[in-house]
Amino acid sequence: MILLVNPRATRPKNRRFPLSLMALGAVLPERVSWRILDGNLQDSDLLAESLEEIERRRATADPVTLVAMTVMPGPQLVSAVPLARSLKERFSSIPVLWGGYFPTLYPNPCLNAPYVDWIVRGQGERTFLELLDVLGGKRSSESVAGLGWKEAGTPRINPERRWEGPDAFPDPPYDRVHVPAYLHPTHLGRRSAVHQASIGCPYTCNFCGVIAAYGSLERFAAPERTEQVLTRLAREHGADSVHFYDNNFFLKEDHAREVADRLAPLGLRFWCEARIDVMLRFSDATWEAIRRAGFRMIYFGAESGSDDVLRKMSKNLTTAETLALAAKARAFGIVPEFSFMFGDPDDPSGEAERTLAFLERLRLVNPAMKLISYFYTPTPQRRGTYGGIDPLAGTPGTLEEWTTPEWVGWMTHESPRVPWLTQALRTRVESFTASFGGVGPENAEAYGHLRDVP
């Protein structure tokens, strides 16, 4: 028996399908039993539930042989650390595995912890299966791409794995979770679901954790697969709306048009992310198909009101394109949700004032626009970091320090520990955001901006 554990990351009313754990369970052979324990469920006590399952199975032919946790930076890490520590103290012989964004970006603090035995970096499905062979004595840990472990107390991290698109794996096993528990009201509808139809991102933005984890590549599920999964959620479970967790749901126009045409008959309402420059290249006919399919709001990473800063970010975007996109979205009745990142390391105050002034112009072009604001936190990158910052300098070497309030503020972009972000600048941005009607990082979970990536 394998326990797939989702440490608490949000309030129960904001819980969503544990997609990463569902993806892992879906690839397990039939002979392997597994169960998902979700700390985001109402009244969940993960430690008690885990201990009960382990104790109940100790004397059976199918005892718990692995506890696998998905761990994102921020609140989920805060939940995962004491849980993993308590389980290891009680059952030292049961290996504990961590996967997800935090161990992918910060592997060494994870492996320095005595209660984390293994980590998976990047996409987890294949690495997870091969780890089971390692635990069964069928192969060596050195042979498993994407795997990290300890050897004589020293962290060992293998080269990353070449990852695959969604079509290489089974559909999410909705029969293994209580679906109604994950359909909740959002701004889209009364029974909102989440889905991910692609993985990765092909761009090179040098502040983004997705690029750091996966590189500049994106792979999509076939449009008919997306249609089939969402048809099931709508027809069998009554979902009336869907938040897509793709980093770029619309990337190529022919694909976008086919997906829109396939989803239109479902009568659902959708939220997704897309690139400003990409959608500007779409024809009016494709925009109309997207609107007709039910896409009510689309999230765009605008990030700055300065073309110079956008170049420094390797965003490959201009402010003129953002203004043009706002006008195009207004013409088709689709609400654009723009994210803007404050805290340029070289000129934090000047860049902030330019961006705030640009936001006023942007709202004149499209009064229906929504604003998501956050502060820049340097994240480990592959090709250099925005602002020329060393993203690991001064970061904690232990998980316990990562879970302190000051480092949680770093991970959530709410209050990063960076010398250029003064309290005066933070107050200025937060006051403007509040008057503008925007959403900051401390409120983003209520809007559905949570990621749970395999």
Coordinates of C-alpha atoms in Angstrom, one line a residue:
M1 CA 0.0 0.0 0.0
I2 CA 1.3 3.4 -1.0
L3 CA -0.1 6.5 0.7
L4 CA -0.3 9.5 -1.6
V5 CA -0.5 12.5 0.7
N6 CA -1.5 16.1 -0.2
P7 CA -0.5 18.3 2.8
R8 CA -2.8 21.2 3.4
A9 CA -2.2 24.1 1.1
T10 CA -5.4 26.1 1.3
R11 CA -8.6 26.6 3.2
P12 CA -11.1 23.8 2.6
K13 CA -13.5 26.0 0.7
N14 CA -10.8 26.6 -1.9
R15 CA -9.8 23.0 -2.3
R16 CA -9.3 21.6 -5.8
F17 CA -8.6 18.1 -7.2
P18 CA -5.2 16.8 -6.1
L19 CA -4.2 16.4 -9.7
S20 CA -0.6 15.5 -9.1
L21 CA -1.4 12.6 -6.8
M22 CA -4.2 11.5 -9.1
A23 CA -1.6 11.4 -11.9
L24 CA 0.7 9.2 -9.8
G25 CA -2.0 6.8 -8.8
A26 CA -3.1 6.5 -12.4
V27 CA 0.2 5.0 -13.6
L28 CA 0.6 2.5 -10.7
P29 CA 0.3 -1.2 -11.8
E30 CA -2.9 -2.9 -10.7
R31 CA -1.0 -5.1 -8.2
V32 CA -0.1 -1.9 -6.3
S33 CA -2.7 -0.6 -3.9
W34 CA -2.8 3.1 -3.1
R35 CA -4.9 5.7 -1.4
I36 CA -5.0 9.5 -1.5
L37 CA -5.1 11.4 1.7
D38 CA -6.0 15.1 1.2
G39 CA -5.3 17.7 3.9
N40 CA -7.4 20.3 2.1
L41 CA -10.6 18.4 2.8
Q42 CA -13.0 19.7 5.5
D43 CA -12.0 18.4 9.0
S44 CA -9.0 16.6 7.7
D45 CA -6.3 15.4 10.2
L46 CA -3.6 14.0 7.9
L47 CA -1.4 12.8 10.7
A48 CA -4.2 10.9 12.4
E49 CA -5.4 9.5 9.1
S50 CA -1.9 8.4 8.0
L51 CA -1.2 6.8 11.4
E52 CA -4.5 5.0 11.3
E53 CA -3.9 3.6 7.8
I54 CA -0.4 2.5 8.7
E55 CA -1.4 0.8 12.0
R56 CA -4.4 -0.9 10.4
R57 CA -2.2 -2.5 7.7
R58 CA 0.9 -3.4 9.8
A59 CA -0.1 -7.0 10.3
T60 CA -1.7 -7.5 6.9
A61 CA -0.3 -8.9 3.6
D62 CA -0.4 -5.3 2.3
P63 CA 1.3 -2.9 4.7
V64 CA 2.1 0.7 3.9
T65 CA 5.5 0.6 2.2
L66 CA 5.8 4.2 1.1
V67 CA 4.5 7.7 2.0
A68 CA 4.7 10.0 -1.0
M69 CA 3.9 13.7 -0.5
T70 CA 3.5 16.5 -3.1
V71 CA 5.0 19.7 -1.8
M72 CA 4.6 23.2 -3.2
P73 CA 6.4 26.2 -1.7
G74 CA 4.5 28.3 0.9
P75 CA 1.6 27.0 3.1
Q76 CA 1.9 23.4 1.8
L77 CA 5.5 23.2 2.9
V78 CA 4.5 24.5 6.3
S79 CA 2.1 21.6 6.6
A80 CA 4.4 19.0 5.1
V81 CA 7.4 19.4 7.4
P82 CA 5.7 18.5 10.7
L83 CA 3.7 15.8 9.1
A84 CA 6.7 14.1 7.5
R85 CA 8.7 14.5 10.8
S86 CA 6.0 12.9 12.9
L87 CA 5.5 10.0 10.5
K88 CA 9.2 9.3 10.4
E89 CA 9.6 9.5 14.2
R90 CA 6.7 6.9 14.6
F91 CA 7.6 4.6 11.7
S92 CA 11.2 5.1 10.8
S93 CA 11.3 2.1 8.5
I94 CA 8.7 3.5 6.1
P95 CA 10.4 5.7 3.4
V96 CA 9.1 9.2 2.8
L97 CA 9.2 10.6 -0.7
W98 CA 8.7 14.3 -1.6
G99 CA 7.8 15.5 -5.1
G100 CA 6.5 18.8 -6.6
Y101 CA 7.8 22.3 -7.0
F102 CA 9.6 22.7 -3.7
P103 CA 11.9 19.7 -4.0
T104 CA 12.4 20.4 -7.7
L105 CA 13.6 23.9 -7.0
Y106 CA 15.3 23.4 -3.6
P107 CA 16.4 19.8 -3.5
N108 CA 19.2 20.1 -0.9
P109 CA 17.2 21.4 2.1
C110 CA 14.8 18.5 1.5
L111 CA 17.5 15.9 1.5
N112 CA 19.2 17.5 4.5
A113 CA 16.1 16.7 6.5
P114 CA 16.2 13.3 8.4
Y115 CA 12.6 12.7 7.7
V116 CA 12.8 12.9 3.8
D117 CA 14.4 9.8 2.3
W118 CA 13.8 10.5 -1.4
I119 CA 12.8 13.3 -3.7
V120 CA 11.5 13.5 -7.3
R121 CA 12.4 16.5 -9.3
G122 CA 10.3 17.5 -12.3
Q123 CA 7.6 15.3 -13.8
G124 CA 7.0 12.5 -11.4
E125 CA 5.2 9.6 -13.1
R126 CA 8.1 7.6 -14.6
T127 CA 10.5 8.4 -11.8
F128 CA 7.9 7.3 -9.2
L129 CA 7.5 3.9 -11.0
E130 CA 11.3 3.4 -11.2
L131 CA 11.7 4.3 -7.6
L132 CA 9.4 1.4 -6.7
D133 CA 11.8 -0.9 -8.5
V134 CA 14.7 0.6 -6.5
L135 CA 12.8 0.0 -3.2
G136 CA 12.1 -3.5 -4.4
G137 CA 15.8 -4.2 -5.1
K138 CA 15.3 -4.5 -8.9
R139 CA 17.5 -1.5 -9.9
S140 CA 19.9 1.0 -8.5
S141 CA 19.0 4.5 -7.4
E142 CA 21.8 5.9 -9.7
S143 CA 19.9 4.7 -12.7
V144 CA 16.7 6.7 -12.1
A145 CA 16.6 10.1 -13.8
G146 CA 15.0 12.8 -11.7
L147 CA 15.6 11.0 -8.4
G148 CA 17.3 12.4 -5.3
W149 CA 18.4 10.5 -2.2
K150 CA 20.9 10.4 0.6
E151 CA 24.1 8.3 0.5
A152 CA 25.9 8.1 3.9
G153 CA 24.0 11.2 4.8
T154 CA 25.1 13.2 1.7
P155 CA 22.5 14.3 -0.8
R156 CA 22.7 12.7 -4.2
I157 CA 20.8 14.2 -7.1
N158 CA 20.5 12.5 -10.5
P159 CA 20.2 14.3 -13.8
E160 CA 16.7 15.4 -14.7
R161 CA 14.4 13.3 -16.7
R162 CA 13.1 14.1 -20.2
W163 CA 9.5 14.6 -19.6
E164 CA 6.4 13.6 -21.6
G165 CA 3.1 15.2 -22.5
P166 CA -0.3 14.3 -21.0
D167 CA -1.2 11.8 -23.7
A168 CA 1.6 9.5 -22.5
F169 CA -0.3 8.8 -19.3
P170 CA -3.9 7.7 -18.3
D171 CA -6.7 10.1 -17.6
P172 CA -7.1 11.3 -14.0
P173 CA -8.8 8.5 -11.9
Y174 CA -11.8 10.4 -10.7
D175 CA -13.2 7.2 -9.3
R176 CA -10.5 7.3 -6.6
V177 CA -11.6 10.7 -5.1
H178 CA -15.0 12.0 -3.9
V179 CA -15.6 14.3 -6.8
P180 CA -18.4 16.4 -5.2
A181 CA -16.0 17.4 -2.5
Y182 CA -13.9 19.3 -5.1
L183 CA -16.6 21.1 -7.0
H184 CA -17.1 24.5 -5.3
P185 CA -18.3 28.0 -6.1
T186 CA -15.9 30.4 -7.8
H187 CA -16.4 33.5 -9.9
L188 CA -17.1 31.2 -12.8
G189 CA -19.9 29.1 -11.4
R190 CA -21.4 27.1 -8.5
R191 CA -19.6 23.8 -9.2
S192 CA -16.2 24.7 -10.5
A193 CA -13.6 22.0 -11.3
V194 CA -10.0 22.2 -12.3
H195 CA -8.1 20.5 -15.1
Q196 CA -4.7 20.6 -16.7
A197 CA -4.4 19.9 -20.5
S198 CA -0.7 20.5 -21.0
I199 CA 2.6 20.7 -19.1
G200 CA 5.4 23.1 -19.3
C201 CA 5.9 26.5 -21.0
P202 CA 8.0 27.3 -24.2
Y203 CA 9.1 30.7 -23.1
T204 CA 12.2 32.0 -21.3
C205 CA 10.9 34.4 -18.6
N206 CA 13.8 34.5 -16.1
F207 CA 11.7 34.9 -13.0
C208 CA 9.4 31.9 -13.4
G209 CA 9.5 28.7 -11.4
V210 CA 7.8 26.7 -14.2
I211 CA 10.8 27.4 -16.6
A212 CA 13.2 26.5 -13.8
A213 CA 11.4 23.2 -13.3
Y214 CA 10.7 22.1 -16.8
G215 CA 12.7 24.2 -19.2
S216 CA 11.3 26.0 -22.2
L217 CA 9.0 23.4 -23.6
E218 CA 5.2 22.7 -23.5
R219 CA 3.3 19.6 -24.5
F220 CA -0.5 19.4 -25.0
A221 CA -3.0 16.7 -24.6
A222 CA -4.9 15.9 -27.8
P223 CA -8.1 18.2 -28.0
E224 CA -10.3 15.1 -28.1
R225 CA -8.9 14.0 -24.8
T226 CA -9.6 17.3 -23.1
E227 CA -13.1 17.2 -24.5
Q228 CA -13.6 13.6 -23.1
V229 CA -12.4 14.4 -19.6
L230 CA -14.5 17.6 -19.3
T231 CA -17.5 15.9 -20.8
R232 CA -17.2 13.3 -18.0
L233 CA -16.9 16.0 -15.3
A234 CA -19.9 17.9 -16.7
R235 CA -22.3 14.9 -17.5
E236 CA -21.4 12.6 -14.6
H237 CA -20.6 15.0 -11.9
G238 CA -22.4 18.2 -12.7
A239 CA -19.5 20.6 -13.1
D240 CA -20.6 23.9 -14.6
S241 CA -17.2 25.6 -15.0
V242 CA -13.5 24.8 -15.2
H243 CA -10.2 26.5 -14.3
F244 CA -7.4 25.3 -16.5
Y245 CA -4.1 25.0 -14.8
D246 CA -2.1 25.2 -18.1
N247 CA 0.6 27.8 -18.2
N248 CA -0.4 28.6 -21.8
F249 CA -3.8 27.1 -22.7
F250 CA -3.8 28.8 -26.1
L251 CA -0.5 28.6 -27.9
K252 CA -1.2 27.7 -31.5
E253 CA -4.2 29.0 -33.3
D254 CA -5.3 25.8 -35.0
H255 CA -5.1 23.9 -31.7
A256 CA -7.0 26.7 -29.9
R257 CA -9.7 26.7 -32.5
E258 CA -10.2 23.0 -32.3
V259 CA -10.3 22.9 -28.5
A260 CA -12.8 25.8 -28.5
D261 CA -15.1 24.1 -31.0
R262 CA -15.0 20.8 -29.1
L263 CA -15.8 22.5 -25.7
A264 CA -18.5 24.8 -26.9
P265 CA -21.3 22.1 -26.8
L266 CA -20.6 21.4 -23.1
G267 CA -22.0 24.7 -22.0
L268 CA -19.3 25.2 -19.4
R269 CA -17.6 28.5 -18.4
F270 CA -13.8 28.6 -18.4
W271 CA -10.8 30.4 -16.9
C272 CA -7.3 29.9 -18.4
E273 CA -3.9 31.4 -18.9
A274 CA -2.5 32.6 -22.2
R275 CA 0.2 34.8 -23.8
I276 CA -0.6 38.3 -24.8
D277 CA 1.4 38.2 -28.0
V278 CA 0.1 34.8 -29.0
M279 CA -3.6 35.8 -28.7
L280 CA -3.0 39.1 -30.5
R281 CA -2.1 37.0 -33.6
F282 CA -5.3 35.0 -33.5
S283 CA -8.0 36.0 -36.0
D284 CA -11.3 37.5 -35.0
A285 CA -13.0 34.2 -36.0
T286 CA -10.8 32.3 -33.4
W287 CA -11.5 34.9 -30.8
E288 CA -15.2 34.5 -31.4
A289 CA -14.9 30.7 -31.2
I290 CA -13.1 31.1 -27.8
R291 CA -15.8 33.4 -26.5
R292 CA -18.6 31.1 -27.8
A293 CA -16.9 28.1 -26.1
G294 CA -17.4 29.7 -22.7
F295 CA -14.1 31.4 -21.9
R296 CA -15.2 34.2 -19.6
M297 CA -11.8 35.3 -18.2
I298 CA -8.2 34.8 -19.4
Y299 CA -5.2 35.4 -17.3
F300 CA -2.3 37.2 -19.0
G301 CA 1.2 37.8 -17.6
A302 CA 1.7 41.5 -18.4
E303 CA 4.2 41.9 -15.5
S304 CA 5.5 45.5 -16.1
G305 CA 4.6 48.9 -17.5
S306 CA 8.1 49.3 -18.7
D307 CA 9.5 47.9 -22.0
D308 CA 13.0 48.1 -20.6
V309 CA 12.0 45.9 -17.6
L310 CA 10.1 43.5 -19.9
R311 CA 13.4 43.0 -21.8
K312 CA 15.3 42.4 -18.6
M313 CA 12.7 39.8 -17.7
S314 CA 13.2 38.0 -21.0
K315 CA 9.4 38.4 -21.3
N316 CA 9.5 39.0 -25.1
L317 CA 6.6 41.4 -24.8
T318 CA 5.8 45.1 -25.1
T319 CA 3.5 47.4 -23.2
A320 CA 1.9 48.3 -26.6
E321 CA 0.9 44.7 -27.0
T322 CA -0.7 44.6 -23.6
L323 CA -2.8 47.6 -24.4
A324 CA -3.8 46.1 -27.8
L325 CA -4.8 42.9 -26.1
A326 CA -6.9 44.7 -23.6
A327 CA -8.8 46.4 -26.4
K328 CA -9.2 43.1 -28.3
A329 CA -10.6 41.3 -25.2
R330 CA -13.0 44.2 -24.6
A331 CA -14.3 43.9 -28.2
F332 CA -15.1 40.2 -27.6
G333 CA -16.5 40.5 -24.1
I334 CA -13.7 38.4 -22.5
V335 CA -12.4 39.7 -19.2
P336 CA -8.6 40.0 -19.2
E337 CA -6.9 39.3 -15.9
F338 CA -3.4 40.9 -15.9
S339 CA -0.6 40.0 -13.5
F340 CA 2.0 42.6 -12.7
M341 CA 5.2 42.0 -10.7
F342 CA 6.7 44.7 -8.6
G343 CA 10.2 45.0 -7.2
D344 CA 12.7 45.6 -10.0
P345 CA 16.1 45.1 -8.3
D346 CA 17.8 48.0 -10.2
D347 CA 15.1 50.7 -9.9
P348 CA 12.3 49.4 -7.6
S349 CA 10.5 52.7 -7.0
G350 CA 10.9 54.1 -10.5
E351 CA 9.7 50.8 -12.1
A352 CA 6.8 50.7 -9.7
E353 CA 5.6 54.2 -10.5
R354 CA 5.9 53.5 -14.2
T355 CA 3.8 50.4 -13.9
L356 CA 1.2 52.0 -11.7
A357 CA 0.8 54.8 -14.3
F358 CA 0.5 52.1 -17.0
L359 CA -2.2 50.4 -15.1
E360 CA -4.3 53.5 -15.1
R361 CA -3.9 53.7 -18.9
L362 CA -4.8 50.0 -19.2
R363 CA -8.0 50.4 -17.2
L364 CA -9.1 53.2 -19.5
V365 CA -8.7 50.8 -22.5
N366 CA -10.6 48.0 -20.7
P367 CA -12.5 49.0 -17.6
A368 CA -13.5 45.3 -17.0
M369 CA -9.9 44.2 -16.5
K370 CA -8.8 42.5 -13.3
L371 CA -5.4 43.0 -11.6
I372 CA -3.2 40.4 -9.9
S373 CA -0.2 41.9 -8.2
Y374 CA 2.8 40.3 -6.5
F375 CA 6.4 41.1 -5.5
Y376 CA 9.4 39.7 -7.2
T377 CA 11.0 36.7 -5.5
P378 CA 14.2 35.4 -7.2
T379 CA 13.7 31.8 -8.2
P380 CA 16.4 29.3 -9.3
Q381 CA 16.7 29.5 -13.1
R382 CA 18.5 27.7 -15.9
R383 CA 19.9 30.7 -17.9
G384 CA 20.4 33.5 -15.3
T385 CA 17.9 35.3 -13.1
Y386 CA 16.0 38.6 -13.6
G387 CA 18.1 41.4 -12.0
G388 CA 21.3 39.3 -12.1
I389 CA 20.4 38.0 -8.6
D390 CA 21.8 34.8 -7.1
P391 CA 18.5 33.1 -6.2
L392 CA 20.0 30.8 -3.7
A393 CA 22.1 33.3 -1.8
G394 CA 21.0 33.5 1.8
T395 CA 18.2 31.0 1.4
P396 CA 17.7 28.5 4.2
G397 CA 19.6 25.2 4.3
T398 CA 17.0 23.5 6.5
L399 CA 13.3 22.9 6.0
E400 CA 12.5 24.2 9.5
E401 CA 13.9 27.7 8.5
W402 CA 11.9 27.6 5.2
T403 CA 8.7 27.2 7.2
T404 CA 9.2 30.4 9.3
P405 CA 6.9 33.3 8.5
E406 CA 9.6 35.4 6.8
W407 CA 10.4 32.7 4.4
V408 CA 6.8 31.8 3.8
G409 CA 6.4 35.4 2.8
W410 CA 9.3 34.9 0.4
M411 CA 7.8 31.8 -1.2
T412 CA 4.3 33.3 -1.6
H413 CA 5.6 36.6 -3.2
E414 CA 3.7 38.4 -0.4
S415 CA 6.7 39.7 1.5
P416 CA 10.0 38.5 0.0
R417 CA 13.2 39.1 2.0
V418 CA 15.0 41.2 -0.6
P419 CA 16.9 44.5 0.1
W420 CA 15.3 46.5 -2.6
L421 CA 11.7 46.0 -1.4
T422 CA 11.3 48.7 1.2
Q423 CA 8.2 48.9 3.5
A424 CA 7.4 52.3 1.8
L425 CA 7.4 50.7 -1.6
R426 CA 5.3 47.7 -0.5
T427 CA 2.8 50.1 1.2
R428 CA 2.6 52.2 -2.0
V429 CA 1.9 49.1 -4.2
E430 CA -0.6 47.5 -1.8
S431 CA -2.5 50.8 -1.4
F432 CA -2.8 51.2 -5.1
T433 CA -3.8 47.6 -5.6
A434 CA -6.5 47.9 -3.0
S435 CA -7.9 51.1 -4.5
F436 CA -7.7 49.6 -8.0
G437 CA -9.7 46.5 -6.9
G438 CA -6.9 44.1 -7.5
V439 CA -5.9 40.8 -5.9
G440 CA -2.6 40.4 -4.2
P441 CA -0.7 37.2 -3.4
E442 CA -2.4 36.9 0.0
N443 CA -5.8 36.5 -1.7
A444 CA -5.0 34.7 -4.8
E445 CA -6.1 31.3 -3.6
A446 CA -9.6 32.5 -3.3
Y447 CA -9.5 33.4 -7.0
G448 CA -8.4 29.9 -8.0
H449 CA -4.8 30.6 -8.7
L450 CA -3.3 27.5 -7.2
R451 CA -1.1 25.0 -9.0
D452 CA -0.8 21.3 -8.3
V453 CA 1.5 20.0 -11.0
P454 CA 2.8 16.4 -11.3

